[in-house]
Coordinates of C-alpha atoms in Angstrom, one line a residue:
Chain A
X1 CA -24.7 -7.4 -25.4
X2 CA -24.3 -5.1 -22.4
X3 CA -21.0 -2.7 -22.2
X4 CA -20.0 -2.8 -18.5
X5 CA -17.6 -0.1 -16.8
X6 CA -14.8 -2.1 -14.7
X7 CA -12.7 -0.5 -11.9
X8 CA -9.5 -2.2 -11.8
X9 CA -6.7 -2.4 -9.4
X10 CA -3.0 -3.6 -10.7
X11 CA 0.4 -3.9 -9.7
X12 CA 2.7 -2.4 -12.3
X13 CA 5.6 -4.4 -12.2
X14 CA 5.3 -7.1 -14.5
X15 CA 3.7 -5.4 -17.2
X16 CA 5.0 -3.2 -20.2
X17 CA 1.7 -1.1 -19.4
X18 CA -1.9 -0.9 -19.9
X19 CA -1.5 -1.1 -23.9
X20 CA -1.1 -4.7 -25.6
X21 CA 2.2 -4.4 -27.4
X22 CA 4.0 -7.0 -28.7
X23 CA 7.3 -6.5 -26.5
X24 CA 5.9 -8.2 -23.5
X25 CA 2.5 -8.6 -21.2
X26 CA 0.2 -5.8 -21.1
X27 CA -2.5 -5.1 -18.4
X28 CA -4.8 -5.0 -21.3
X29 CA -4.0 -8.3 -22.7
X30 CA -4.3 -10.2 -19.0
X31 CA -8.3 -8.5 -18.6
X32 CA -9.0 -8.9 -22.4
X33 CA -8.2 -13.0 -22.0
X34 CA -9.9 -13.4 -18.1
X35 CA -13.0 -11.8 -19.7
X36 CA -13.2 -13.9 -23.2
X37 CA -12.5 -17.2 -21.0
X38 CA -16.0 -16.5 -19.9
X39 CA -17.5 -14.5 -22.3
X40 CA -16.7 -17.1 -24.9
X41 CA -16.0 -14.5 -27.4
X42 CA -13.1 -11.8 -27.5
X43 CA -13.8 -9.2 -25.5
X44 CA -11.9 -5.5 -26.5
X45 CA -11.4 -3.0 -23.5
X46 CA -10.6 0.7 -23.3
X47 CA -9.3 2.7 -20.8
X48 CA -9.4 5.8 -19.0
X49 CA -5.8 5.9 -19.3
X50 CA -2.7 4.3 -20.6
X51 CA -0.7 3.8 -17.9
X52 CA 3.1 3.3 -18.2
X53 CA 5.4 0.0 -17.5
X54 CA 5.6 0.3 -13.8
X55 CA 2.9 2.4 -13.1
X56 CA 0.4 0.9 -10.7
X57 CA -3.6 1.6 -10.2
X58 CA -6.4 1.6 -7.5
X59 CA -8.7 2.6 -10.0
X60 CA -8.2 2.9 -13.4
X61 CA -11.2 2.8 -15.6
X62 CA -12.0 0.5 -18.6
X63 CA -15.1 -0.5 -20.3
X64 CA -16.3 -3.6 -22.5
X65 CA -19.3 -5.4 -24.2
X66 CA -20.2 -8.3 -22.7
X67 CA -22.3 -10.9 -24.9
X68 CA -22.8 -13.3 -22.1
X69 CA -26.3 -12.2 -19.8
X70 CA -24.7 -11.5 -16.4
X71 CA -24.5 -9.0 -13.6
X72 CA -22.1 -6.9 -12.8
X73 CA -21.1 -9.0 -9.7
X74 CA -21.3 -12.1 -12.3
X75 CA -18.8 -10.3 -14.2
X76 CA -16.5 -8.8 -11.4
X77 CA -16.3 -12.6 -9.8
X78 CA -15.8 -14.1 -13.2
X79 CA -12.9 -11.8 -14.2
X80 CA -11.1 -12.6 -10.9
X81 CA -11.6 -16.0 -11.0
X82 CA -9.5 -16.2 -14.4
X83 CA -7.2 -13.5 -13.4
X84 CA -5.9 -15.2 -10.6
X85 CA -5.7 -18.8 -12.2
X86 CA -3.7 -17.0 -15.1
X87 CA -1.4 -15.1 -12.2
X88 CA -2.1 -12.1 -13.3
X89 CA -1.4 -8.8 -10.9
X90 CA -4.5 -7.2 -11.8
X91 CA -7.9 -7.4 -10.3
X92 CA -11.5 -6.2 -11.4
X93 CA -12.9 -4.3 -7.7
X94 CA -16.1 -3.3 -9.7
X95 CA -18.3 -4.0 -12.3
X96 CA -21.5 -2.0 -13.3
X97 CA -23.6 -2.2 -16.5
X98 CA -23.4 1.4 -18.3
X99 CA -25.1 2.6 -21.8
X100 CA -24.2 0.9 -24.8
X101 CA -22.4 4.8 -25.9
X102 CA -20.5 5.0 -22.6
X103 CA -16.9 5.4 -23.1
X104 CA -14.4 5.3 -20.3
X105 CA -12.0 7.3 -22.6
X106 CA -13.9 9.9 -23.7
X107 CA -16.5 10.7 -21.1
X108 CA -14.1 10.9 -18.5
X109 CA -14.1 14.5 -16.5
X110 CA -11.2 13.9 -14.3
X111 CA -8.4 11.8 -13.8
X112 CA -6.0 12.1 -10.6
X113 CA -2.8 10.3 -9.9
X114 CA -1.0 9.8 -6.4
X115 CA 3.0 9.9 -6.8
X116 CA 4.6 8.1 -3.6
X117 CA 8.1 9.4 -2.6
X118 CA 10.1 7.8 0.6
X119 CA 12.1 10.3 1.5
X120 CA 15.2 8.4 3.8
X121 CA 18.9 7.0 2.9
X122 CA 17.8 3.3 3.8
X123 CA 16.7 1.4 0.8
X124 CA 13.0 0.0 0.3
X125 CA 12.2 -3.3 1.3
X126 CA 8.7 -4.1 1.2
X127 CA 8.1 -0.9 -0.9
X128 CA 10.3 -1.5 -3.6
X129 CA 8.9 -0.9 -6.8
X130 CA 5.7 1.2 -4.9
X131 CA 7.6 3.7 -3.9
X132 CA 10.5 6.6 -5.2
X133 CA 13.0 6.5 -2.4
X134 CA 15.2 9.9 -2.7
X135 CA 18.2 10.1 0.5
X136 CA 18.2 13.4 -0.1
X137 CA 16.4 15.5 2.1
X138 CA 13.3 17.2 1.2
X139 CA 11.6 20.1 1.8
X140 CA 8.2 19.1 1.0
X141 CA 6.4 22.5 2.0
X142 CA 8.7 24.2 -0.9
X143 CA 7.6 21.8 -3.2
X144 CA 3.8 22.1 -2.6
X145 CA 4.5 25.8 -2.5
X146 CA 6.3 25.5 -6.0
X147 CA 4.2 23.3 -7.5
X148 CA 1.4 25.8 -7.7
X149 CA 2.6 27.6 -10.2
X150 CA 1.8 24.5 -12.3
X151 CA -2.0 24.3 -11.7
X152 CA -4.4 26.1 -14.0
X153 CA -4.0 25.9 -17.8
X154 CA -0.8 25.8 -19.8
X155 CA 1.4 24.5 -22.1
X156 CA 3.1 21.4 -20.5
X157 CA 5.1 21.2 -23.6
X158 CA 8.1 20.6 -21.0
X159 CA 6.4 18.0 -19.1
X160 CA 5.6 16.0 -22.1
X161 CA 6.9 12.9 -23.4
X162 CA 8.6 13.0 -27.2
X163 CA 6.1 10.0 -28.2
X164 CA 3.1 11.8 -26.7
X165 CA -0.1 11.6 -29.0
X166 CA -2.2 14.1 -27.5
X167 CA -3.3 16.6 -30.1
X168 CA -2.5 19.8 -28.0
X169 CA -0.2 20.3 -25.0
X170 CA -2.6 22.5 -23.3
X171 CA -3.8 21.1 -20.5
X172 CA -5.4 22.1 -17.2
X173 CA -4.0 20.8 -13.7
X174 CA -6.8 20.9 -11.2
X175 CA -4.9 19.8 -8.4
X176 CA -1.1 19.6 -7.6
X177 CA -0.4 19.2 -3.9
X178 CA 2.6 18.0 -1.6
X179 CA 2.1 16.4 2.1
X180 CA 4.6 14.9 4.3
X181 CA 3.5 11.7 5.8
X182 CA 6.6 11.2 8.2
X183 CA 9.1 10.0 6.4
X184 CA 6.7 9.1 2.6
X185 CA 5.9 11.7 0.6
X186 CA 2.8 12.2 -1.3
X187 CA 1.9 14.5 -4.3
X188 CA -1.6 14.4 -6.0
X189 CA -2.2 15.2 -9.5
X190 CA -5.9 15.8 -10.9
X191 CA -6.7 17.2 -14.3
X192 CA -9.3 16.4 -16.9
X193 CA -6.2 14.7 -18.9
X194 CA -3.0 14.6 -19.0
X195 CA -0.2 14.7 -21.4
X196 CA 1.9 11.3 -21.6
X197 CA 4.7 11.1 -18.6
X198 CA 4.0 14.6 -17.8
X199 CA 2.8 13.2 -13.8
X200 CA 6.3 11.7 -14.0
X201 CA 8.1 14.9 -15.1
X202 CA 5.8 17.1 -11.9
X203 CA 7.4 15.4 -9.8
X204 CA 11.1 14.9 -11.0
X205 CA 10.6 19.0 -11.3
X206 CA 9.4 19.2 -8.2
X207 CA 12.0 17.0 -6.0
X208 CA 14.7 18.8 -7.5
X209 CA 12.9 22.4 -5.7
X210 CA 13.0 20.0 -2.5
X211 CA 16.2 19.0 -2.5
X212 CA 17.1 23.2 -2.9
X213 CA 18.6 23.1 -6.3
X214 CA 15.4 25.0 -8.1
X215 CA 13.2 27.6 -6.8
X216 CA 9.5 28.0 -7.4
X217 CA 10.9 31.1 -10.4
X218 CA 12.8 27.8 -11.9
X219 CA 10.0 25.8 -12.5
X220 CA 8.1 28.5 -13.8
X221 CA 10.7 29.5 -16.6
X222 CA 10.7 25.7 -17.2
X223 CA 7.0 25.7 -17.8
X224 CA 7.2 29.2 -19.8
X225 CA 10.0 27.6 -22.0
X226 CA 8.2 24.8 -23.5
X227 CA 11.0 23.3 -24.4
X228 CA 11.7 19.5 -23.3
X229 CA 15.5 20.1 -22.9
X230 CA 14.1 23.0 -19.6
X231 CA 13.2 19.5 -18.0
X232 CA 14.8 18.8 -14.9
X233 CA 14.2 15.5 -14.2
X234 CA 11.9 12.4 -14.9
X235 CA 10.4 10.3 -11.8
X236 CA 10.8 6.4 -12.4
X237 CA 7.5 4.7 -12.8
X238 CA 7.2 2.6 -9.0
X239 CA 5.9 5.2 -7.1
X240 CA 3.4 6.4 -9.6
X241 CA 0.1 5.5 -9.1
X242 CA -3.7 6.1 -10.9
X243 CA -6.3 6.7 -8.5
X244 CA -9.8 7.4 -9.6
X245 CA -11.3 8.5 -12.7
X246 CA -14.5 10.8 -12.5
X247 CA -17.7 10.7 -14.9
X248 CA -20.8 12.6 -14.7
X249 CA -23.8 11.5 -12.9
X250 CA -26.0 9.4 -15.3
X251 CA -28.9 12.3 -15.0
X252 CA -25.9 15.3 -15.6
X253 CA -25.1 12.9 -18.4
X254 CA -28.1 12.2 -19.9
X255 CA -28.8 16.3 -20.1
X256 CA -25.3 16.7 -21.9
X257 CA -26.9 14.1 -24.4
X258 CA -30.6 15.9 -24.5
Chain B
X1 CA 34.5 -3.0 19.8
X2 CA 31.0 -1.0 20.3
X3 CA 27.7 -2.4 20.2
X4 CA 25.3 -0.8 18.1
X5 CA 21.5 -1.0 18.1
X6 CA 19.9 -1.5 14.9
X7 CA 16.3 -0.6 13.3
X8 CA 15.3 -2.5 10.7
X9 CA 12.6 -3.0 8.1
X10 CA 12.8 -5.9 5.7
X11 CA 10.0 -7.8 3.9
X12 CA 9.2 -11.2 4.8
X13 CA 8.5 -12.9 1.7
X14 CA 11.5 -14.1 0.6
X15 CA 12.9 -15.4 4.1
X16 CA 12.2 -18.7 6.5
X17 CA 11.8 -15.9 9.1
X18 CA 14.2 -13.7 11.5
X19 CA 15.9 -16.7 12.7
X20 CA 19.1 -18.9 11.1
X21 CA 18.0 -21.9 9.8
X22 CA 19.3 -24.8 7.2
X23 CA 15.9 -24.4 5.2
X24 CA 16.6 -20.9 3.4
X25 CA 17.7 -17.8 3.6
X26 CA 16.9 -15.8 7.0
X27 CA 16.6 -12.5 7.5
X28 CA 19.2 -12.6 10.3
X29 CA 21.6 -14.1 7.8
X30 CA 21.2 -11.7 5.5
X31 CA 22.2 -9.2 8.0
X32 CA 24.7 -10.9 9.6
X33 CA 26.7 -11.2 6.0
X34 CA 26.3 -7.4 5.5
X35 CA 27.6 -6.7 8.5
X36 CA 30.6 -9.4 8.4
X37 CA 31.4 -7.5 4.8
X38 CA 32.6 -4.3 6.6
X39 CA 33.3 -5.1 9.8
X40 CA 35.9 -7.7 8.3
X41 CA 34.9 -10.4 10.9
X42 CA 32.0 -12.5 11.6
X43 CA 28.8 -10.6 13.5
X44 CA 26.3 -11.7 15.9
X45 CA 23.0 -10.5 16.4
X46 CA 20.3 -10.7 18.8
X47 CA 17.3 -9.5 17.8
X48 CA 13.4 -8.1 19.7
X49 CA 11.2 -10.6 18.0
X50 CA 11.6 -13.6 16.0
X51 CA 9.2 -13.0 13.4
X52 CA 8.0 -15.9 11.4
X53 CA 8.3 -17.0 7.4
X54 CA 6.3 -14.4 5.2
X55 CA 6.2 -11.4 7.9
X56 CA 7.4 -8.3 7.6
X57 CA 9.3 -5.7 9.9
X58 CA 9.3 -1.7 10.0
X59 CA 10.7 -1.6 13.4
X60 CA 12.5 -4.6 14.5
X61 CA 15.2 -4.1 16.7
X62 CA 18.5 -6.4 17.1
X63 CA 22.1 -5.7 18.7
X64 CA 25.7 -6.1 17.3
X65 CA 28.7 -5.8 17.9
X66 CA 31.0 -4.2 15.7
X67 CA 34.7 -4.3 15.9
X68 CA 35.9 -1.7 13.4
X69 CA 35.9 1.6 14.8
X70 CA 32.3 3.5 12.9
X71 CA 29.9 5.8 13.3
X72 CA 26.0 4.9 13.8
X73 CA 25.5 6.9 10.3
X74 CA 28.6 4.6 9.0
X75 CA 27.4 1.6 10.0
X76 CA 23.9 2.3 9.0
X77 CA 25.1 3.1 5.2
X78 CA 27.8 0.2 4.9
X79 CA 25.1 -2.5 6.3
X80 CA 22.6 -0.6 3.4
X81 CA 25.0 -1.0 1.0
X82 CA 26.3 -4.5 1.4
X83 CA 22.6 -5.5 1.9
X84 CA 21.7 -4.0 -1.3
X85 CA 24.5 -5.3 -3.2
X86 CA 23.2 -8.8 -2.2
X87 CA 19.8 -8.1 -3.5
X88 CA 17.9 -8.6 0.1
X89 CA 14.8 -6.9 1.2
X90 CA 16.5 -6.0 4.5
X91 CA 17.2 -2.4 5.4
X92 CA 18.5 -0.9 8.1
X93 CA 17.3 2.1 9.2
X94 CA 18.6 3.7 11.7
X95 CA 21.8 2.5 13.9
X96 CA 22.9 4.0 17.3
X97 CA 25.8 2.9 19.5
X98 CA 24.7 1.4 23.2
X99 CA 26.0 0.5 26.1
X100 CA 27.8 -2.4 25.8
X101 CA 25.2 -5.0 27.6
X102 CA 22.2 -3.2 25.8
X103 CA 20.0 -6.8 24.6
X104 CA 17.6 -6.2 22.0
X105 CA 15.6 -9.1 23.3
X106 CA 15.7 -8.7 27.0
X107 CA 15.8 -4.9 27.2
X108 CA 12.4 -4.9 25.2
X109 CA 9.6 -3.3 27.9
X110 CA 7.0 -3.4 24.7
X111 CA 6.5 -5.0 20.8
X112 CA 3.7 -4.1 18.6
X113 CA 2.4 -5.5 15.8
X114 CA 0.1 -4.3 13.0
X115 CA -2.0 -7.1 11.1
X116 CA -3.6 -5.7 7.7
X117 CA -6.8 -7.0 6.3
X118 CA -7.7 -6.2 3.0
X119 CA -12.3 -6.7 3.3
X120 CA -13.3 -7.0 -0.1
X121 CA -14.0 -9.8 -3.1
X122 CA -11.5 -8.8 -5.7
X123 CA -8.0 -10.3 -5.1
X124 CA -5.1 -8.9 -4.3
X125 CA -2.5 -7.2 -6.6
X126 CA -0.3 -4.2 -5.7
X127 CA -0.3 -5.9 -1.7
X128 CA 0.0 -9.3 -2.4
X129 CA 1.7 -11.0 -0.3
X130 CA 1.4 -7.8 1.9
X131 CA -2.4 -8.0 3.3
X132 CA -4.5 -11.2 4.6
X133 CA -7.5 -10.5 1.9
X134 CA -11.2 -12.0 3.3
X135 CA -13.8 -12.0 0.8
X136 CA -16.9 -11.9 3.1
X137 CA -17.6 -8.3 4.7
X138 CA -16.4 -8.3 8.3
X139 CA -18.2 -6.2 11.4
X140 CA -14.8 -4.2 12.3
X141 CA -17.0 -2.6 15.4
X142 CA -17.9 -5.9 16.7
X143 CA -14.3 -7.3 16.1
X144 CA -12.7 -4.5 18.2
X145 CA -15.0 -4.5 20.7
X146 CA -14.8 -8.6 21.3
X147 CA -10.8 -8.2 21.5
X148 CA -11.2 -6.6 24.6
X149 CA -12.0 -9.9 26.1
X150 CA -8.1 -10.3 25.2
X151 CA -6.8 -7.0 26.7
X152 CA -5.1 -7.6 29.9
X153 CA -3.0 -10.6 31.8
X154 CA -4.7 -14.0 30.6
X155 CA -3.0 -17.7 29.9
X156 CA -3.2 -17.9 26.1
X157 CA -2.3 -21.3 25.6
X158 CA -5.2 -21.4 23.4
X159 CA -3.3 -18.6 20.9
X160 CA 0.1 -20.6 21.1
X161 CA 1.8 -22.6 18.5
X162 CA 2.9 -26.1 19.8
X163 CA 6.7 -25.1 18.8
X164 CA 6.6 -22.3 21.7
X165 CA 9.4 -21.5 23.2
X166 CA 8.3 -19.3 25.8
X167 CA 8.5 -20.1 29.7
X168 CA 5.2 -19.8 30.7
X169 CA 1.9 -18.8 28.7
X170 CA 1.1 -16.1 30.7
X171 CA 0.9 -12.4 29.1
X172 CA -0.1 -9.4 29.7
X173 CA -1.6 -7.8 26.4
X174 CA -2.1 -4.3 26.5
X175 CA -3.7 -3.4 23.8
X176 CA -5.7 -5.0 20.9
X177 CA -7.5 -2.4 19.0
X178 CA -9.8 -2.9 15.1
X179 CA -10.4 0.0 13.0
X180 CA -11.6 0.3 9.3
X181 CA -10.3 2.4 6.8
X182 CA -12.7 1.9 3.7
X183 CA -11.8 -1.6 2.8
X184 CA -8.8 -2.0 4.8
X185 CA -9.0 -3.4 8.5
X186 CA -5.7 -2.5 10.8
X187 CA -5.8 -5.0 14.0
X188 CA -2.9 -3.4 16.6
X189 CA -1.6 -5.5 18.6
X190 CA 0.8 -4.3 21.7
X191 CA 2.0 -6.4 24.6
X192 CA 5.4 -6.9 26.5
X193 CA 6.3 -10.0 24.7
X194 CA 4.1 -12.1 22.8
X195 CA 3.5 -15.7 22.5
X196 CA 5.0 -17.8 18.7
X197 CA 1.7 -17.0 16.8
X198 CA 0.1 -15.5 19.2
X199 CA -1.1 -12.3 16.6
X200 CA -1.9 -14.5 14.2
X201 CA -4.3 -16.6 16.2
X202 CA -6.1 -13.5 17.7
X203 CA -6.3 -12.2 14.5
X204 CA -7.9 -15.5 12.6
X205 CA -10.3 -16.1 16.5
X206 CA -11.7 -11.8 15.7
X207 CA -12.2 -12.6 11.9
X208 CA -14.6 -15.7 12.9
X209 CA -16.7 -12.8 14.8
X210 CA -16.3 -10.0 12.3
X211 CA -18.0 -12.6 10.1
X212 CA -20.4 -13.3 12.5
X213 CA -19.5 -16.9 13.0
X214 CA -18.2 -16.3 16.9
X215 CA -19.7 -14.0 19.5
X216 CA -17.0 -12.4 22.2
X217 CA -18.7 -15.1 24.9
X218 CA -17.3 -17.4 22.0
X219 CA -13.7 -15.8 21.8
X220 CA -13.6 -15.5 25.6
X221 CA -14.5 -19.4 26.2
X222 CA -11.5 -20.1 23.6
X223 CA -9.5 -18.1 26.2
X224 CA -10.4 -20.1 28.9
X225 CA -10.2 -23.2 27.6
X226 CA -6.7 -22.7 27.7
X227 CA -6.3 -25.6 25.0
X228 CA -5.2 -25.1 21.6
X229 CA -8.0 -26.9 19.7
X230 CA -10.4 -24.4 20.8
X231 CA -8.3 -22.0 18.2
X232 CA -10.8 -21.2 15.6
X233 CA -7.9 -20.1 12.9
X234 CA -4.6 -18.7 12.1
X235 CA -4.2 -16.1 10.4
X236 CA -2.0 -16.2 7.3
X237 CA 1.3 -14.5 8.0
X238 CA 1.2 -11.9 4.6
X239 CA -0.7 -9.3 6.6
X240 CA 1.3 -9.3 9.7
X241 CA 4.1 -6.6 10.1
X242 CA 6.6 -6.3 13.4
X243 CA 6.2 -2.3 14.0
X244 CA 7.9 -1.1 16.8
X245 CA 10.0 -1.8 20.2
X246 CA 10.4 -0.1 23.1
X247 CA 13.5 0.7 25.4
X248 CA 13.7 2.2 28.7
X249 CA 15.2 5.7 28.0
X250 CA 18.7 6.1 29.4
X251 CA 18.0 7.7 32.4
X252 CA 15.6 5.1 33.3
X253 CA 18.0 2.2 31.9
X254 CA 20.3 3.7 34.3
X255 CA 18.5 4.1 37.5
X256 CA 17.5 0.3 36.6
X257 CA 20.9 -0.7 36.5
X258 CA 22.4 1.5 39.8

């Protein structure tokens, strides 16, 4: 048995979200069957996080035991090859063998998110579902100015989701910046974790101080109310999207372990 | 009655191409019914380029004529909306009235294209259908420097599709540049007028020596062969995208005209 740590890319769209429930596919379910088709025994994953239905990644994290003796190419080519013959939207970029205690869950040191917003009245086309399209115009230097107030550690009671399981709402946001990209755009999120739909929430919040209808002092009582009903606004799912997720180095790892 | 000039971006999947046909739906159908549904009588339109089943626009350009007395902003929204309502993956971005023998197709003094690449063994997910993915690593340096062979006025009957429509295949191709970016490979392509697959054929003829299999000696002997069976491959049309037109300002339109 070797556990092996998978980077995966997927396309949101058609699933209900990275958990296996039973109200429709699951990106879980799609890599859990590509990888028993050639392990020849299930084959349970876990990931960094649990991404929402819609929400997309270029690197989301999982990890799993493989019973099978293979490489991680082996592995990365073999997941594909059943991913695509099942149609699935999701695709293993890279497979490396890690210690059998490795979890992709709980030793992950940072997570960061990319929220895509196309700021124009003409509808998407090839962007739809990739992309929040607001007609409204935007001032995207208020918003990166605003959305400082929300890095550092807080309560994010009212950015969280009612069904979120985390045991506290304290969290701390590393990173929360706002760029133009002519007419896209972009705000990244990076914490060590965050709360259920709270990326989401960010930005709703912080498109409302673009469109002039809050000031940076709005979000801020919003944040110091933790109080869901202080929330401005939700962002849908499509233009959310999970980047990277950051580990230590195996020797930094191995001295947390010493 | 003014004539308006339209920018539009639509994606190419679900359409035969730009042009009318009987075998599906067209992208200039779809547009022509939008614009029927406000204007309140049938609408012609003429358009820069006509792109090809499965590509995509973010700048083509086509004229119309509308009847009902708008605004560029008016027209803009109504053609958004009626698109829209119809479900098509056509959007038009920006409209501006012209003068009244302003041609999209013959007023053209430049097109560019942009052809995405996506270098790397996992299959696509989030940009299928959007990218031309190639499994076996390609040498970007030595594909941008053998497409200079291209740059400049040449017969490329070699890069031409048998259904060519054009008068002579004799262009002038001004620029044909490769850069990386991480995994993805851009190819921009800019010329007066292009050739039917023209793009597509430089792009598959550059892949065979980013993998090695040509040299530029190689790609410029296909050039002067002037014969289509020295065409090493056509590109697939996913990663192809119509970017841009360009029109002599009005000043210079003028002058041209007086």
């Amino acid at each position: 048995m070797t556990r092996f740590k998978l980077t995966l890319e997927y396309d949101g769209r058609p699933y209900v979200g990275w958990q296996r429930q039973d109200n429709g596919p699951s990106v879980q379910a799609a890599l859990e069957a590509a990888l028993a088709a050639f392990n020849g025994a299930p084959v349970a994953t876990v990931a960094a996080g649990r991404t929402d239905a819609g929400v997309h990644a270029r690197g989301q994290v999982a990890h799993a035991d493989i019973t099978k003796d293979m490489t991680g190419y082996r592995v990365m080519m073999a997941a594909n090859h059943h991913l695509r013959r099942a149609g699935e939207a999701v695709a293993v970029l890279a497979a490396e063998p890690v210690a059998d205690d490795f979890s992709a869950r709980f030793d992950a040191l940072g997570r960061s998110y990319t929220y895509r917003i196309v700021n124009r009245p003409a509808p998407l086309t090839v962007d739809r579902g990739l992309a929040w399209q607001v007609p409204q115009p935007l001032d995207a230097a208020a918003m990166h100015a605003a959305a400082q107030v929300l890095v550092g550690r807080h309560d994010f009671t009212t950015f969280r989701a009612a069904q979120c399981q985390a045991a506290s709402p304290v969290k701390t946001l590393d990173r929360l910046d706002v760029e133009r990209q002519g007419e896209t755009i972009l705000i990244h999120a990076a914490a060590r974790s965050f709360l259920h739909h709270q990326v989401r929430s960010m930005v709703g919040c912080l498109a409302l101080v673009g469109r002039g209808h809050w000031t940076a002092d709005d979000l801020r009582a919003a944040l110091d109310a933790c109080d869901r009903r202080a929330l401005g606004y939700n962002a849908p799912p499509d233009g959310l999207t999970f980047m990277a997720v950051r580990y230590p180095a195996e020797p930094e790892r191995s001295s947390l372990l010493a």
